[in-house]
């Protein structure tokens, strides 16, 4: 029976090993099966452990660690010189572990994490293992120094060298200070020997002990079981990973979006292999602290030639690298960059609360709550400030967002108020940087035309995309979608998600329409504000008792809707964004309202900041809290013939 061969600290795990050996080990744990069955300790046709059917498969890494301890304890009792040696025990333990890590169906780590490596060595006598290969035990001996090196700096290196039967080389790694932190390594062929290079300035030369063929197998194949690269914001030249390396992702990636030039995945990355450094926001993690991330894969197949793809990747990298230095917490910045095979990947953190569009569909606005309205306007101000930062980069280059939309604005929890109620008022709205690029340059024009999501969602595209196709986008390009976003936000605040549904249905796809003067050529067409959009602004929002001024006292909502209508959703566009007069006005930060031009970002931010300050000063209120307005219940109705939405204000009981 197994009991007599099990150490006391793992006695409770005996059922797991017997069940694995008799039922699943042949397919999932071949090394475990061979160890146990070779000694005749189990009969697969007999149920030796009555509670074995309660054990759940597949087994996780922590449970595997406990099971392997049982096997190691079992091996200590086998009467062969190999199995009774400390080296033999740990070798069998490692071989069994690798069998599991090589299972391609696993959704858990398929490499040996630092934490698991330490667990594997918890009950092992490293000094005895080293003694088995010729390092005698003695006080302050090389044996003890190597053992300390293993425990402190080289746990996985120690296990890897045992796995490939090269533990005698541990001393060379120790002499040159090459431990786990320098891995993974790469091997180079020299005339007489192999040179192994790490990420840090260190070289390890093996002139006699390791042939190049052995080094090639170890460092091009087997090291990836024990070491995976940490994904960082590497330089463009250093980001290329080995084609056979395993990546530190957990589980299967899920496609969440794609454009003509990229595919976007959602997945989880192991916490030890990435650093998510964000400005005042928390990232979404699983129960073990592993962050959720989105991975943007740039597709080389979309660009016909390798050199074209490489130029595009470099352009994107330089843009994202610059954005990482921008001081705004409303801009989501790339956390890591790597290249593998021919593809390039950018990694971004994932939010706790999803997108703004999702918040609108799930959440209920609290328009009568002062703190809530303050949060709303703070977020609108932050988004305007982000666009201003992009348009006025300190390096004298202009960046544009090109895809400002509720699906690309995410709700992250703030780090600054941990004691706050964890609802969406403790969130920060952060716009994705995935579509941002520099305003000038051929690759940015390609980016402008190719990176829009392939979706049928309500279009925020401004009129210039239709009237001047293929032209470099003007500096006011982002202001139009900002106005679209603000308008939908106002509608949601006043009428909830159902109001947005009615609005989208009425405007039928976009915020402007094309006007063709009778008798003139199509080239004489002009863009005008969509009549449905105008209807909602003039006949629904401005006539809502909660927004309309009372006497001389305005509301913040009324000022906001005027800003949207008069300065953001302006269809007049300049065909030449580099017109000197236009650029002079741009330098001053404001457009010319007399010419009915779209506002620039500084004007939007300045106006919103003024609205917020006036509320704080008591000059205006967020909304109309007058008793008449409070007793009025605005209701949306749809005309059956025209499909036009109208506002019906019904007086509640007690109103005059």
C-alpha positions as MATLAB code, in Angstrom:
seq = 'XXXXXXXXXXXXXXXXXXXXXXXXXXXXXXXXXXXXXXXXXXXXXXXXXXXXXXXXXXXXXXXXXXXXXXXXXXXXXXXXXXXXXXXXXXXXXXXXXXXXXXXXXXXXXXXXXXXXXXXXXXXXXXXXXXXXXXXXXXXXXXXXXXXXXXXXXXXXXXXXXXXXXXXXXXXXXXXXXXXXXXXXXXXXXXXXXXXXXXXXXXXXXXXXXXXXXXXXXXXXXXXXXXXXXXXXXXXXXXXXXXXXXXXXXXXXXXXXXXXXXXXXXXXXXXXXXXXXXXXXXXXXXXXXXXXXXXXXXXXXXXXXXXXXXXXXXXXXXXXXXXXXXXXXXXXXXXXXXXXXXXXXXXXXXXXXXXXXXXXXXXXXXXXXXXXXXXXXXXXXXXXXXXXXXXXXXXXXXXXXXXXXXXXXXXXXXXXXXXXXXXXXXXXXXXXXXXXXXXXXXXXXXXXXXXXXXXXXXXXXXXXXXXXXXXXXXXXXXXXXXXXXXXXXXXXXXXXXXXXXXXXXXXXXXXXXXXXXXXXXXXXXXXXXXXXXXXXXXXXXXXXXXXXXXXXXXXXXXXXXXXXXXXXXXXXXXXXXXXXXXXXXXXXXXXXXXXXXXXXXXXXXXXXXXXXXXXXXXXXXXXXXXXXXXXXXXXXXXXXXXXXXXXXXXXXXXXXX';
ca = [
       0.000    0.000    0.000;
       1.086    3.595   -0.655;
       0.773    4.738    2.953;
       4.013    3.173    4.109;
       6.009    5.099    1.493;
       4.545    8.582    2.103;
       6.101   11.269    4.294;
       3.821   12.713    7.010;
       3.627   16.233    5.513;
       2.057   14.951    2.293;
      -0.018   12.083    3.669;
      -3.306   13.781    2.823;
      -2.380   13.915   -0.878;
      -2.008   10.173   -1.420;
      -5.404    9.786   -3.073;
      -4.510   12.301   -5.764;
      -1.402   10.438   -6.849;
      -3.099    7.041   -6.952;
      -5.972    8.431   -8.969;
      -3.654   10.132  -11.451;
      -1.471    7.073  -11.835;
      -4.335    4.654  -12.426;
      -6.658    6.788  -14.527;
      -5.023    9.798  -16.160;
      -1.264    9.559  -15.926;
      -0.785    7.698  -19.207;
      -2.135   10.652  -21.179;
      -1.413   13.651  -18.948;
       1.454   12.652  -16.673;
       3.526    9.958  -18.424;
       6.505   10.435  -16.130;
       4.346    9.984  -13.033;
       2.789    6.891  -14.537;
       6.105    5.281  -15.348;
       7.513    6.006  -11.903;
       4.588    4.528  -10.044;
       3.608    1.649  -12.302;
       7.192    0.484  -12.872;
       7.404   -0.465   -9.211;
       4.101   -2.345   -9.306;
       2.571   -0.181   -6.624;
      -0.770    0.350   -8.376;
      -3.264   -1.777  -10.206;
      -5.356    0.254  -12.620;
      -8.167   -2.314  -12.412;
      -8.509   -2.022   -8.640;
      -9.980    0.854   -6.689;
      -7.416    1.091   -3.926;
      -8.536    4.548   -2.756;
     -12.329    4.741   -2.194;
     -12.471    8.574   -2.242;
     -10.428    8.929   -5.417;
     -13.502    9.763   -7.527;
     -13.776   13.067   -5.660;
     -10.507   14.352   -7.084;
     -11.044   16.873   -9.882;
      -9.094   16.837  -13.148;
      -7.400   18.773  -14.703;
      -5.077   19.410  -11.812;
      -3.718   22.907  -11.176;
      -0.072   23.806  -10.643;
      -0.333   24.041   -6.873;
      -1.989   20.649   -6.656;
       0.609   19.248   -9.035;
       3.344   20.510   -6.735;
       1.842   18.598   -3.825;
       1.443   15.473   -5.930;
       5.043   15.585   -7.087;
       6.149   15.797   -3.469;
       4.386   12.481   -2.939;
       6.235   10.991   -5.887;
       9.514   12.344   -4.545;
       8.766   10.782   -1.182;
       7.954    7.517   -2.937;
      11.223    7.651   -4.864;
      13.220    8.000   -1.662;
      12.210    4.465   -0.715;
      13.194    2.761   -3.973;
      16.271    0.603   -3.490;
      18.420    1.729   -6.407;
      21.447    3.952   -6.231;
      19.897    6.426   -8.684;
      16.478    6.674   -7.085;
      17.824    6.987   -3.546;
      20.223    9.814   -4.425;
      19.197   13.412   -3.830;
      20.021   14.144   -7.455;
      17.817   11.301   -8.690;
      14.871   12.386   -6.567;
      14.880   15.947   -7.833;
      15.517   14.815  -11.414;
      12.347   12.710  -11.336;
      10.458   15.612   -9.800;
      11.539   17.948  -12.608;
      10.813   15.428  -15.346;
       7.277   14.954  -14.040;
       6.770   18.715  -13.911;
       7.982   19.211  -17.481;
       5.556   16.531  -18.686;
       2.725   18.712  -17.430;
       4.145   21.993  -18.713;
       4.456   20.525  -22.211;
       0.747   19.693  -22.332;
      -0.582   22.021  -25.057;
      -4.127   21.791  -23.708;
      -3.160   23.526  -20.476;
      -4.671   26.939  -19.833;
      -2.423   27.601  -16.866;
       1.265   28.560  -17.118;
       3.100   26.352  -19.589;
       6.436   27.377  -18.126;
       8.010   27.136  -14.680;
       7.185   30.324  -12.799;
       9.597   31.619  -10.118;
       7.070   30.876   -7.376;
       6.562   27.297   -8.501;
      10.300   26.723   -8.852;
      10.755   27.739   -5.216;
       7.961   25.398   -4.162;
       9.643   22.517   -5.950;
      12.815   23.077   -3.924;
      11.171   23.701   -0.558;
      11.686   20.127    0.658;
      14.885   19.395   -1.260;
      18.397   19.405    0.188;
      20.347   21.329   -2.429;
      23.655   20.647   -0.675;
      23.068   16.902   -0.980;
      22.252   17.263   -4.668;
      25.524   19.116   -5.227;
      27.387   16.515   -3.197;
      26.055   13.822   -5.524;
      27.829   15.480   -8.470;
      31.162   15.953   -6.701;
      30.960   19.007   -4.425;
      31.743   17.736   -0.891;
      29.929   19.118    2.115;
      32.038   21.356    4.348;
      31.720   24.650    6.217;
      31.987   27.637    3.863;
      32.766   25.279    1.013;
      32.003   25.776   -2.651;
      29.048   23.463   -2.057;
      27.455   25.879    0.406;
      28.219   28.914   -1.767;
      26.600   27.263   -4.776;
      23.596   26.240   -2.673;
      23.107   29.830   -1.498;
      23.451   31.027   -5.090;
      20.711   28.608   -6.142;
      18.321   29.618   -3.357;
      18.787   33.344   -3.830;
      19.451   33.878   -7.527;
      19.327   30.709   -9.611;
      16.384   28.490   -8.683;
      15.193   27.892  -12.226;
      18.732   27.692  -13.617;
      19.455   24.928  -11.097;
      16.352   22.976  -12.137;
      17.070   23.463  -15.843;
      20.647   22.191  -15.572;
      19.436   19.102  -13.730;
      16.784   18.547  -16.404;
      19.444   18.487  -19.159;
      22.031   16.640  -17.015;
      24.427   19.611  -17.057;
      24.435   20.547  -13.369;
      28.239   20.442  -13.362;
      28.115   23.717  -15.318;
      26.450   25.531  -12.404;
      29.848   26.645  -11.129;
      30.584   28.543  -14.353;
      27.294   30.418  -14.105;
      28.077   31.175  -10.454;
      31.575   32.455  -11.234;
      30.222   34.951  -13.762;
      27.181   35.963  -11.709;
      24.657   34.728  -14.242;
      21.441   33.821  -12.449;
      17.743   33.685  -13.253;
      17.417   37.447  -13.754;
      19.640   37.408  -16.853;
      17.656   34.680  -18.586;
      16.490   33.915  -21.191;
      19.831   33.683  -22.974;
      20.801   33.345  -26.592;
      23.609   31.265  -28.058;
      26.074   32.341  -30.739;
      28.313   30.021  -32.732;
      32.037   30.803  -32.581;
      34.867   28.937  -34.257;
      35.909   26.945  -31.211;
      33.140   27.357  -28.689;
      29.643   28.616  -27.969;
      29.001   31.995  -26.362;
      25.856   32.509  -24.335;
      24.627   36.090  -23.988;
      21.999   37.497  -21.660;
      20.007   40.703  -21.476;
      22.623   42.250  -19.201;
      26.263   42.749  -20.274;
      27.462   39.240  -19.503;
      28.954   36.417  -21.519;
      29.503   32.809  -20.600;
      31.982   30.897  -22.723;
      31.994   27.107  -22.855;
      35.196   26.028  -24.561;
      35.151   22.350  -23.577;
      32.202   21.385  -21.404;
      29.416   22.085  -23.872;
      29.420   21.529  -27.588;
      27.583   23.970  -29.792;
      24.952   21.354  -30.612;
      24.245   20.921  -26.913;
      24.108   24.676  -26.348;
      21.770   25.036  -29.308;
      19.349   22.464  -27.896;
      19.485   23.968  -24.425;
      19.164   27.665  -25.244;
      17.079   27.483  -28.417;
      14.629   24.851  -27.203;
      14.718   23.659  -23.602;
      15.310   26.923  -21.739;
      11.805   28.104  -22.728;
      10.294   25.571  -20.321;
      12.025   27.344  -17.441;
      12.301   30.930  -18.638;
       9.937   33.158  -20.572;
      10.738   36.774  -21.450;
       9.406   39.623  -19.381;
       7.406   41.865  -21.693;
       8.507   45.476  -21.343;
       8.517   48.685  -23.320;
      11.594   47.526  -25.206;
      13.319   49.576  -27.828;
      12.238   48.841  -31.356;
      15.492   46.982  -32.067;
      15.490   44.925  -28.834;
      11.866   43.804  -28.972;
      12.370   40.757  -31.222;
      11.709   37.529  -29.308;
      12.984   34.066  -30.090;
      10.527   32.262  -32.403;
      10.340   29.254  -30.049;
       9.957   31.123  -26.770;
       6.812   30.706  -24.744;
       4.916   33.842  -23.786;
       3.706   34.707  -20.265;
       0.004   34.728  -21.106;
      -2.511   32.701  -19.099;
      -5.395   30.949  -20.797;
      -6.649   31.433  -24.312;
      -6.791   34.875  -25.927;
     -10.157   36.182  -27.107;
     -10.547   38.392  -30.172;
     -12.415   41.555  -29.154;
     -11.943   43.726  -32.248;
     -10.088   44.254  -35.476;
      -9.287   46.853  -38.101;
      -7.773   46.614  -41.562;
      -4.301   46.658  -40.029;
      -4.678   45.008  -36.641;
      -6.380   42.373  -34.541;
      -7.146   43.060  -30.881;
      -7.042   40.279  -28.290;
      -8.079   40.201  -24.655;
      -6.112   37.940  -22.316;
      -4.365   37.697  -18.928;
      -0.624   38.022  -18.401;
       1.334   36.639  -15.455;
       2.070   39.380  -12.926;
       5.792   38.526  -12.758;
       6.352   39.153  -16.468;
       4.962   42.619  -17.108;
       4.962   46.029  -15.440;
       1.758   48.021  -15.835;
       2.759   51.588  -14.965;
      -0.307   53.804  -15.261;
      -1.102   57.341  -14.125;
      -3.342   57.186  -11.072;
      -5.562   54.343  -12.292;
      -5.969   50.709  -11.296;
      -5.856   47.879  -13.801;
      -8.170   44.904  -13.845;
      -6.648   41.752  -12.337;
      -7.745   38.218  -11.577;
      -7.924   36.750   -8.069;
      -4.151   36.169   -8.027;
      -3.188   39.665   -9.142;
      -2.464   38.817  -12.775;
      -3.475   41.792  -14.953;
      -5.928   41.621  -17.816;
      -4.488   43.164  -20.963;
      -5.457   43.870  -24.541;
      -2.928   42.945  -27.195;
      -2.904   44.817  -30.499;
      -1.311   42.704  -33.203;
      -0.271   44.644  -36.303;
      -0.932   42.512  -39.355;
       1.811   42.281  -41.989;
      -0.625   40.691  -44.445;
      -2.446   44.035  -44.747;
       0.702   45.643  -46.160;
       2.099   43.944  -49.217;
       5.855   44.306  -48.635;
       7.979   43.616  -45.570;
       9.714   46.986  -45.755;
       6.334   48.738  -45.855;
       5.186   46.829  -42.781;
       8.431   47.543  -40.932;
       8.114   51.256  -41.637;
       4.541   51.250  -40.378;
       5.504   49.396  -37.186;
       8.318   51.857  -36.556;
       5.948   54.782  -37.050;
       3.479   53.316  -34.554;
       6.219   52.554  -32.063;
       7.590   56.099  -32.177;
       4.104   57.550  -31.700;
       3.285   55.299  -28.727;
       6.713   55.915  -27.227;
       6.124   59.662  -27.324;
       2.636   59.285  -25.822;
       4.048   57.409  -22.841;
       5.670   60.665  -21.770;
       2.469   62.729  -21.907;
       1.238   63.846  -18.478;
      -2.458   63.011  -18.599;
      -4.260   60.192  -16.860;
      -7.077   60.252  -19.425;
      -4.844   58.714  -22.107;
      -4.246   54.950  -22.077;
      -0.583   54.262  -22.745;
       1.097   51.149  -24.077;
       2.679   48.977  -21.374;
       4.844   46.715  -23.521;
       5.997   46.067  -27.067;
       7.427   42.934  -28.622;
       7.949   41.286  -31.980;
       7.705   37.577  -32.638;
       8.181   35.921  -35.994;
       7.116   38.651  -38.446;
       4.419   40.263  -36.330;
       4.485   43.221  -33.937;
       2.451   43.484  -30.723;
       1.516   46.357  -28.404;
       0.135   45.568  -24.933;
      -2.307   47.856  -23.112;
      -3.903   47.461  -19.655;
      -7.584   46.508  -19.443;
     -10.179   48.472  -17.430;
     -12.321   47.168  -14.580;
     -15.581   48.574  -15.914;
     -15.309   48.175  -19.672;
     -16.046   50.887  -22.195;
     -18.076   54.069  -21.891;
     -20.617   52.590  -24.309;
     -21.017   49.661  -21.938;
     -21.437   52.008  -18.982;
     -24.219   53.809  -20.815;
     -26.018   50.537  -21.478;
     -25.702   49.297  -17.867;
     -25.612   52.346  -15.620;
     -28.334   54.699  -14.440;
     -27.522   58.435  -14.517;
     -27.958   60.375  -11.277;
     -28.518   63.820  -12.686;
     -29.879   65.320   -9.433;
     -26.764   64.358   -7.456;
     -24.274   67.234   -7.219;
     -21.234   64.978   -6.809;
     -22.293   62.888   -9.774;
     -22.609   65.882  -12.093;
     -19.255   67.176  -10.893;
     -17.734   63.804  -11.858;
     -19.346   63.971  -15.325;
     -17.995   67.427  -16.137;
     -14.570   66.560  -14.726;
     -14.380   63.626  -17.142;
     -15.503   65.746  -20.102;
     -12.846   68.303  -19.172;
     -10.208   65.564  -18.897;
     -10.994   64.216  -22.355;
     -10.797   67.711  -23.858;
      -7.485   68.232  -22.089;
      -6.155   64.996  -23.563;
      -7.017   66.122  -27.085;
      -5.295   69.431  -26.350;
      -2.165   67.599  -25.189;
      -2.148   65.548  -28.391;
      -2.638   68.558  -30.629;
      -0.049   70.649  -28.784;
       2.743   68.131  -28.201;
       5.847   69.638  -26.637;
       8.009   68.326  -29.473;
       6.215   70.663  -31.909;
       4.569   67.710  -33.596;
       0.832   67.352  -33.795;
      -0.879   64.074  -32.958;
      -4.472   63.217  -33.686;
      -6.640   60.508  -32.187;
      -8.580   59.567  -35.347;
     -11.045   57.217  -33.623;
     -12.564   58.983  -30.630;
     -15.662   56.945  -29.791;
     -17.430   55.545  -26.679;
     -16.173   52.058  -27.512;
     -12.588   53.408  -27.317;
     -13.049   55.218  -24.006;
     -12.610   52.977  -20.978;
     -13.638   53.184  -17.346;
     -10.682   52.653  -15.003;
     -10.913   52.789  -11.233;
      -9.036   55.665   -9.647;
      -6.123   54.925   -7.312;
      -6.466   58.230   -5.509;
      -9.682   57.472   -3.613;
      -9.580   53.876   -2.325;
     -12.133   54.686    0.363;
     -14.673   55.936   -2.186;
     -17.721   53.945   -3.174;
     -16.678   51.621   -5.970;
     -19.212   52.711   -8.574;
     -18.489   54.460  -11.840;
     -18.185   57.867  -10.150;
     -14.877   56.606   -8.756;
     -13.761   55.902  -12.326;
     -11.587   57.832  -14.697;
     -12.547   57.885  -18.363;
      -9.446   56.989  -20.346;
      -9.250   57.119  -24.115;
      -7.390   54.402  -25.966;
      -4.105   55.353  -27.597;
      -4.280   52.532  -30.121;
      -5.450   54.769  -32.970;
      -3.293   57.795  -32.212;
      -0.664   58.831  -34.696;
       1.347   61.844  -35.772;
      -0.451   64.401  -37.917;
       2.193   64.611  -40.625;
       3.814   61.874  -42.685;
       2.756   59.296  -45.231;
       2.435   56.453  -42.742;
       0.090   58.470  -40.601;
      -2.146   59.066  -43.592;
      -2.170   55.317  -44.195;
      -2.992   54.845  -40.505;
      -5.781   57.422  -40.781;
      -7.475   55.487  -43.574;
      -6.849   51.917  -42.433;
      -7.157   51.701  -38.663;
     -10.809   52.441  -38.133;
     -12.672   49.522  -36.554;
     -14.694   47.353  -38.913;
     -18.045   48.003  -37.270;
     -21.547   49.216  -38.034;
     -21.703   51.430  -34.939;
     -22.864   55.042  -35.090;
     -20.198   56.885  -37.044;
     -18.410   59.824  -35.464;
     -16.471   60.551  -38.668;
     -16.453   64.273  -39.544;
     -17.560   65.590  -42.959;
     -13.986   66.047  -44.212;
     -13.531   62.270  -44.444;
     -16.138   62.293  -47.223;
     -15.430   65.636  -48.873;
     -11.635   65.392  -48.882;
     -10.833   61.655  -49.071;
      -7.145   60.787  -49.008;
      -6.211   64.198  -47.684;
      -4.183   64.658  -44.531;
      -6.679   65.221  -41.695;
      -6.933   68.813  -40.427;
      -6.047   69.736  -36.859;
      -9.736   70.090  -35.936;
     -10.502   66.522  -37.040;
     -10.828   65.238  -33.439;
     -13.130   68.070  -32.328;
     -16.094   66.746  -34.329;
     -16.116   63.274  -32.702;
     -15.584   64.964  -29.327;
     -18.819   66.873  -29.974;
     -20.583   63.645  -30.963;
     -19.389   62.022  -27.753;
     -20.486   64.947  -25.585;
     -23.930   65.024  -27.208;
     -24.551   61.333  -26.598;
     -23.361   61.782  -23.008;
     -25.910   64.592  -22.487;
     -28.706   62.480  -23.982;
     -27.811   59.583  -21.675;
     -27.760   61.883  -18.632;
     -31.229   63.209  -19.417;
     -32.961   60.138  -20.834;
     -30.842   57.090  -20.071;
     -29.984   54.253  -22.414;
     -33.430   54.235  -24.018;
     -32.901   57.846  -25.062;
     -29.674   56.846  -26.824;
     -31.507   54.056  -28.636;
     -34.087   56.521  -29.962;
     -31.398   59.033  -30.922;
     -29.313   56.515  -32.865;
     -32.426   55.320  -34.665;
     -33.398   58.844  -35.714;
     -29.998   60.050  -36.935;
     -29.522   56.832  -38.924;
     -25.775   56.333  -38.896;
     -23.963   59.669  -38.750;
     -24.155   63.185  -37.352;
     -24.150   65.081  -40.650;
     -25.874   64.757  -44.006;
     -24.994   65.930  -47.493;
     -26.948   68.729  -49.144;
     -27.115   68.831  -52.943;
     -28.224   72.244  -54.319;
     -30.818   71.784  -57.042;
     -29.421   72.146  -60.553;
     -25.791   72.189  -59.488;
     -23.140   69.528  -59.973;
     -22.411   66.977  -57.215;
     -19.137   68.790  -56.563;
     -21.208   71.675  -55.188;
     -22.518   69.503  -52.344;
     -22.123   70.722  -48.792;
     -22.341   69.099  -45.386;
     -25.034   70.130  -42.920;
     -25.860   68.961  -39.429;
     -28.103   65.910  -39.486;
     -31.719   67.120  -39.015;
     -32.189   64.427  -36.392;
     -29.224   65.760  -34.422;
     -30.571   69.301  -34.719;
     -34.006   68.115  -33.554;
     -32.564   66.557  -30.410;
     -30.518   69.645  -29.584;
     -33.136   72.329  -30.267;
     -36.436   70.594  -29.488;
     -35.545   68.033  -26.831;
     -32.477   69.061  -24.845;
     -32.822   72.853  -24.934;
     -36.534   72.622  -24.091;
     -36.007   70.206  -21.222;
     -37.040   72.036  -17.993;
     -33.957   70.631  -16.291;
     -31.691   72.437  -18.770;
     -33.478   75.675  -19.617;
     -32.388   78.844  -17.779;
     -34.610   80.255  -15.060;
     -34.595   84.007  -15.394;
     -30.994   85.083  -15.857;
     -29.473   82.011  -14.230;
     -28.202   79.461  -16.742;
     -27.407   75.806  -16.218;
     -24.179   73.971  -16.927;
     -26.094   71.569  -19.174;
     -27.478   74.455  -21.245;
     -24.006   75.945  -21.703;
     -22.596   72.539  -22.618;
     -25.194   71.900  -25.314;
     -24.539   75.365  -26.769;
     -20.816   74.601  -26.873;
     -21.541   71.334  -28.674;
     -23.861   72.904  -31.239;
     -22.014   76.159  -31.920;
     -18.343   75.203  -31.611;
     -17.900   71.428  -31.937;
     -20.452   70.073  -34.417;
     -19.537   72.645  -37.052;
     -19.746   71.259  -40.577;
     -17.733   74.070  -42.219;
     -14.245   72.788  -42.900;
     -11.092   74.207  -44.409;
      -9.785   72.209  -47.365;
      -6.215   73.263  -46.580;
      -5.369   72.784  -42.884;
      -2.030   74.531  -43.388;
      -3.550   77.803  -44.539;
      -1.351   80.510  -42.874;
      -4.320   82.384  -41.408;
      -5.681   79.159  -39.988;
      -2.302   78.224  -38.511;
      -1.955   81.638  -36.864;
      -5.303   81.186  -35.199;
      -4.256   77.687  -34.199;
      -1.137   79.063  -32.540;
      -3.273   81.397  -30.432;
      -5.379   78.455  -29.318;
      -8.780   79.614  -30.565;
     -10.669   79.518  -33.832;
     -12.547   82.482  -35.260;
     -16.178   82.169  -34.213;
     -17.142   84.823  -36.756;
     -16.157   82.440  -39.564;
     -18.217   79.557  -38.091;
     -15.200   77.325  -37.843;
     -14.859   74.367  -35.559;
     -13.208   75.103  -32.228;
      -9.697   74.030  -31.355;
      -8.980   71.878  -28.323;
      -7.751   74.719  -26.040;
     -11.042   76.561  -26.502;
     -13.051   73.448  -25.605;
     -11.004   72.800  -22.475;
     -11.078   76.473  -21.460;
     -14.872   76.694  -21.882;
     -15.524   73.519  -19.874;
     -13.188   74.687  -17.119;
     -15.131   77.963  -17.001;
     -18.450   76.119  -16.671;
     -17.138   74.052  -13.760;
     -15.725   77.139  -12.039;
     -19.018   79.028  -12.421;
     -20.865   76.157  -10.721;
     -18.370   76.233   -7.850;
     -18.852   80.008   -7.570;
     -22.642   79.604   -7.481;
     -23.171   81.602  -10.669;
     -24.911   78.674  -12.368;
     -26.199   75.218  -11.367;
     -25.438   71.866  -12.975;
     -29.114   71.515  -13.861;
     -32.286   73.406  -13.017;
     -33.297   72.441   -9.477;
     -36.283   74.820   -9.584;
     -39.441   73.277   -8.092;
     -41.274   73.621  -11.387;
     -38.576   71.661  -13.179;
     -38.443   69.111  -10.374;
     -42.196   68.545  -10.712;
     -41.867   68.075  -14.464;
     -41.241   64.615  -15.860;
     -39.868   64.906  -19.418;
     -40.966   62.015  -21.588;
     -39.792   61.061  -25.072;
     -42.340   60.174  -27.725;
     -41.865   59.052  -31.327;
     -44.130   60.358  -34.071;
     -45.519   57.301  -35.867;
     -45.312   58.750  -39.394;
     -42.040   60.682  -39.418;
     -40.181   58.686  -36.770;
     -39.174   62.005  -35.243;
     -38.577   62.051  -31.491;
     -40.411   64.705  -29.486;
     -40.332   65.829  -25.871;
     -43.469   65.705  -23.791;
     -43.305   67.494  -20.434;
     -45.904   66.164  -18.036;
     -46.676   67.842  -14.760;
     -46.591   65.549  -11.744;
     -49.145   65.695   -8.933;
     -48.996   68.976   -7.060;
     -47.579   71.045   -9.872;
     -49.408   74.131  -10.996;
];
